[in-house]
C-alpha positions as CSV (number, residue, x, y, z in Angstrom):
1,X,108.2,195.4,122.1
2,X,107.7,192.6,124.5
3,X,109.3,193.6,128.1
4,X,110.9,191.2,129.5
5,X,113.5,191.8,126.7
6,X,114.3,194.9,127.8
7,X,117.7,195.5,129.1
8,X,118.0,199.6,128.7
9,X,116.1,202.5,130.0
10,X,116.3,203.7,126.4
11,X,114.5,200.7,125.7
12,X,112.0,200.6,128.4
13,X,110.6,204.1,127.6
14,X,110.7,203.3,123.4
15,X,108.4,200.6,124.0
16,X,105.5,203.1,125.5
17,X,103.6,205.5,122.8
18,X,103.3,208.8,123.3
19,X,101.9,211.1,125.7
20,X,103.3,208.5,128.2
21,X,106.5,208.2,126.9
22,X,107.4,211.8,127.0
23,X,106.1,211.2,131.1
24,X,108.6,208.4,131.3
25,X,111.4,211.0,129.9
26,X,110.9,213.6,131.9
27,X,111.1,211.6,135.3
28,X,114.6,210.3,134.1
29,X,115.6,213.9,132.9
30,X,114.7,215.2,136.7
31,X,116.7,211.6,138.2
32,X,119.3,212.6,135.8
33,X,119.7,216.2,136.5
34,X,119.1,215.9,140.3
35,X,122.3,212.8,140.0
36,X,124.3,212.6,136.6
37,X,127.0,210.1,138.2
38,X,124.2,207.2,138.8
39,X,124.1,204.7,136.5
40,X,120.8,204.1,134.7
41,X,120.1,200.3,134.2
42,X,117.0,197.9,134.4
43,X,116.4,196.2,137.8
44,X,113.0,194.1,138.7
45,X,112.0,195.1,135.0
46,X,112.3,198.6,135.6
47,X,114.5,201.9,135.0
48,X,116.6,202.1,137.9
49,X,119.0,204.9,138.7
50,X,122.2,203.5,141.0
51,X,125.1,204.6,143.0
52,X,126.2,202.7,145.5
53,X,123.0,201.3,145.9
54,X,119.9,200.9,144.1
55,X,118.5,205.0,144.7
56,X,115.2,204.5,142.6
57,X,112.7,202.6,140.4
58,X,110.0,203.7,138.4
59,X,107.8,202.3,136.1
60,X,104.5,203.2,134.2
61,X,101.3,201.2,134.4
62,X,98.2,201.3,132.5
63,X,96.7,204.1,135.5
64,X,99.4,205.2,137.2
65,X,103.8,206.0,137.2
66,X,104.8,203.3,140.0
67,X,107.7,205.0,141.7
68,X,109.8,203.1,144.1
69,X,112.3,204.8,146.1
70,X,112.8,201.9,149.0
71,X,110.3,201.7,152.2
72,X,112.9,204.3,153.8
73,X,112.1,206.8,150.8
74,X,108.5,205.9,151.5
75,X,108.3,206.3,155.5
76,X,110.0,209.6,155.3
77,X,107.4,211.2,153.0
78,X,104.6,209.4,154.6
79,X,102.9,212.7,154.9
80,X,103.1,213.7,151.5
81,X,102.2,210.1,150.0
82,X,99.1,209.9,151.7
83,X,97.3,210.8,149.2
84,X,98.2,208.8,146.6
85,X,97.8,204.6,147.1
86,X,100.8,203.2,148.4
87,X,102.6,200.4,149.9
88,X,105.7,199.5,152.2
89,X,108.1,200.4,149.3
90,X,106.4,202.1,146.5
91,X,104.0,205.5,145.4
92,X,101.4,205.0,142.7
93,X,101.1,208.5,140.8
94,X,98.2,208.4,138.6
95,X,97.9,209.6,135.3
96,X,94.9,211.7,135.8
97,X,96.9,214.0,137.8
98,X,99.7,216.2,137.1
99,X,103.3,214.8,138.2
100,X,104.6,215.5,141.3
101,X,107.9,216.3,139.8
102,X,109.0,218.4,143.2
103,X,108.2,215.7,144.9
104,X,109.5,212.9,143.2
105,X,112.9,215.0,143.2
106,X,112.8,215.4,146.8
107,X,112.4,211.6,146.9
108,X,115.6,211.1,144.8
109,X,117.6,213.6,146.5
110,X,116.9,212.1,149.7
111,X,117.7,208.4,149.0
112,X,121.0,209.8,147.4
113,X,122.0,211.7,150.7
114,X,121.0,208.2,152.9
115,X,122.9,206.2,150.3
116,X,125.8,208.8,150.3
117,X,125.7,208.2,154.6
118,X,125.3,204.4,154.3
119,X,128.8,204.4,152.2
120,X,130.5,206.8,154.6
121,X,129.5,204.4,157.5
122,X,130.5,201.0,155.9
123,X,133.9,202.7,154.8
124,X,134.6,204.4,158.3
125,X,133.7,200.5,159.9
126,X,136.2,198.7,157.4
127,X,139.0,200.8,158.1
């Protein structure tokens, strides 16, 4: 299946053979549990889970899960991420190594508690 066709996470993660593909799953089963009201659509190519913002991104890569949960997601985990290669936005977690699940779902968690603030703000200021 060519990618750029892709328009579902259901999609994105049939079009990898397995053991990957079972990887892929389980990320979006931890997302999924850890937020069941986002909504799971493709952004930038990728699955992205959503609320009132874009929360997180992943993707897999012939070496590595890219996981992108926005330079704020990134900067607050700076400590952890240091050992894996990363950039102002994005972890790369390579296949070599086991998932970090716990982290990748303290990741999520926190993007959807900043999201959840962000909202509270903007709809405190419009009143």
């Amino acid at each position: 299946m060519e990618k750029t066709n892709i328009s579902t996470i259901d999609e994105y993660i049939g079009s990898f053979s397995s053991p990957l593909r079972e990887l892929l799953e389980q990320i979006r089963d931890h997302i999924r549990r850890l937020v069941p009201e986002a909504k799971e659509t493709i952004s930038y190519g990728m699955p992205t889970f959503k609320t009132t913002e874009n929360l997180v991104h992943f993707a897999a890569y012939d070496h590595h899960i890219g996981f992108y949960p926005t330079p704020s997601g990134i900067q607050a985990f700076q400590e952890e991420i240091n050992r894996y290669r990363w950039a102002k936005g994005s972890v790369q977690f390579p296949l070599t190594e086991p998932m970090p699940f716990d982290l990748i779902e303290r990741m999520v968690t926190y993007r959807v508690n900043e999201a959840r603030a962000k909202f509270a703000a903007k709809k405190k200021n419009s009143k």
